[in-house]
Coordinates of C-alpha atoms in Angstrom, one line a residue:
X1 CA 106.2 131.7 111.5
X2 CA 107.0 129.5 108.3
X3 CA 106.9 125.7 108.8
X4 CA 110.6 124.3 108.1
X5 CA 110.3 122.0 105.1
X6 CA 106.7 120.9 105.2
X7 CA 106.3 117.2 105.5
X8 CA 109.3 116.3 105.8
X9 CA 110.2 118.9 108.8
X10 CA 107.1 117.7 110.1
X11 CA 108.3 113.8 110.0
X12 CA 111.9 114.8 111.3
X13 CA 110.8 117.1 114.3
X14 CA 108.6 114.6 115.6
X15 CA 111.7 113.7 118.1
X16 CA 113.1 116.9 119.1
X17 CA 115.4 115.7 121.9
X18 CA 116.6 113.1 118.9
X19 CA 119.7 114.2 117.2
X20 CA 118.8 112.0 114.1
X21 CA 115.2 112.2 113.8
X22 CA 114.9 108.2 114.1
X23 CA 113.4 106.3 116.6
X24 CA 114.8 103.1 118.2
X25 CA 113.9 101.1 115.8
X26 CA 115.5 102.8 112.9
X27 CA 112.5 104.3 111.4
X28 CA 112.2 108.2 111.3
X29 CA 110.2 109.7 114.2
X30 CA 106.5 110.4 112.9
X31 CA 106.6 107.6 110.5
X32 CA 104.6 104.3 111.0
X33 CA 107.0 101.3 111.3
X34 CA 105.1 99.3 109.1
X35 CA 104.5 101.8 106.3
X36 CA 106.1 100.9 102.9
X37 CA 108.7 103.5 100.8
X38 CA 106.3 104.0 98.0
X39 CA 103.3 105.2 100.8
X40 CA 105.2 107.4 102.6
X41 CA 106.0 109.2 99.4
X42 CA 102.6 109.0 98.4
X43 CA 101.4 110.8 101.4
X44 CA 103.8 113.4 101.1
X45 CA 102.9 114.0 97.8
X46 CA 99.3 114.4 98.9
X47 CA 100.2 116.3 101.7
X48 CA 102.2 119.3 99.2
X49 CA 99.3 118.6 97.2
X50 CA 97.1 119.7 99.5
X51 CA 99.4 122.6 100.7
X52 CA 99.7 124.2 97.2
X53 CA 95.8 124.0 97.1
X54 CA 95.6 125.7 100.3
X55 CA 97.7 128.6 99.1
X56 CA 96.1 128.6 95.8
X57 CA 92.4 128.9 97.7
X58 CA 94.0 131.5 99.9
X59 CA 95.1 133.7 97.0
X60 CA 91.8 133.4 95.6
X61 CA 90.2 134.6 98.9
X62 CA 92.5 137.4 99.1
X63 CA 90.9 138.1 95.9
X64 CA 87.6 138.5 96.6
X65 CA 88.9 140.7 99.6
X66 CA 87.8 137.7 102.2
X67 CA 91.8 137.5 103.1
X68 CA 94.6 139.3 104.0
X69 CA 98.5 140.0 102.3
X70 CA 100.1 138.6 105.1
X71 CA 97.5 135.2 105.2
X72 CA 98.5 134.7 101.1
X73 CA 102.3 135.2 101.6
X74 CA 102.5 132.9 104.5
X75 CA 100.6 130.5 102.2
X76 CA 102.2 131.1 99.1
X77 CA 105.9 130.7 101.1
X78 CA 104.8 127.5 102.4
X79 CA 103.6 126.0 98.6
X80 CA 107.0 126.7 97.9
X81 CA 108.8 125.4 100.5
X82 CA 106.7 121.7 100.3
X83 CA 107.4 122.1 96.4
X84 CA 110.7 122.7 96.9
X85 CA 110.8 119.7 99.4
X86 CA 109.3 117.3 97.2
X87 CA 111.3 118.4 94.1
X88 CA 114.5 117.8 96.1
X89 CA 113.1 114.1 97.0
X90 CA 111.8 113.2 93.3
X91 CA 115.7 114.5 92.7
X92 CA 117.0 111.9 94.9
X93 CA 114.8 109.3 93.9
X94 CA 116.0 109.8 90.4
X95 CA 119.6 110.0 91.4
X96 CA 119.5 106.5 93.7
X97 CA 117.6 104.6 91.1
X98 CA 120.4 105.9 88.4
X99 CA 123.1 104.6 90.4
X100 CA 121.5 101.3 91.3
X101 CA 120.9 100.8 87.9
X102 CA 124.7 101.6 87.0
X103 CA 125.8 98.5 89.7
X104 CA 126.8 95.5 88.1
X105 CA 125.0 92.5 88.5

């Protein structure tokens, strides 16, 4: 089976009897209380980093005849569902610091 959205699904689903994902302190489920904005991007940059790696090593594998179709697919479908994820977040990112830079001060 395919992983949802990668590390985000992965932050999210922490809670599963949780409608919202967040805990009771406000802070999605999964994600230390304490952690900054800018390192809980960072990690899941690192994390579809690391994803896209893993497909790429996996195709390589399959290669050399050491893996599978089905092992590179699943791999290859999950690299594109973390890219998709963290091109979707960079887009938000972009789109919240464009309208806080449109406020007037």
């Amino acid at each position: 089976m395919i992983s949802g959205v990668g590390a985000i699904n992965q932050i999210l689903s922490k809670d599963a009897g949780s409608v919202t994902g967040m805990s009771p302190t406000g802070a999605p489920t999964g994600v230390n209380a304490g952690q900054s904005f800018a390192e809980m991007v960072s990690d899941v940059a690192e994390r579809t980093i690391g994803t896209l790696q893993t497909a790429e090593q996996t195709s390589v594998k399959a290669l050399q005849g050491d893996a599978d179709m089905r092992q590179v697919a699943d791999a290859v479908m999950n690299a594109e569902q973390s890219l998709q994820a963290a091109v979707a977040i960079r887009d938000k990112i972009v789109t919240a610091y464009l309208e806080v830079s449109r406020m007037a001060i």
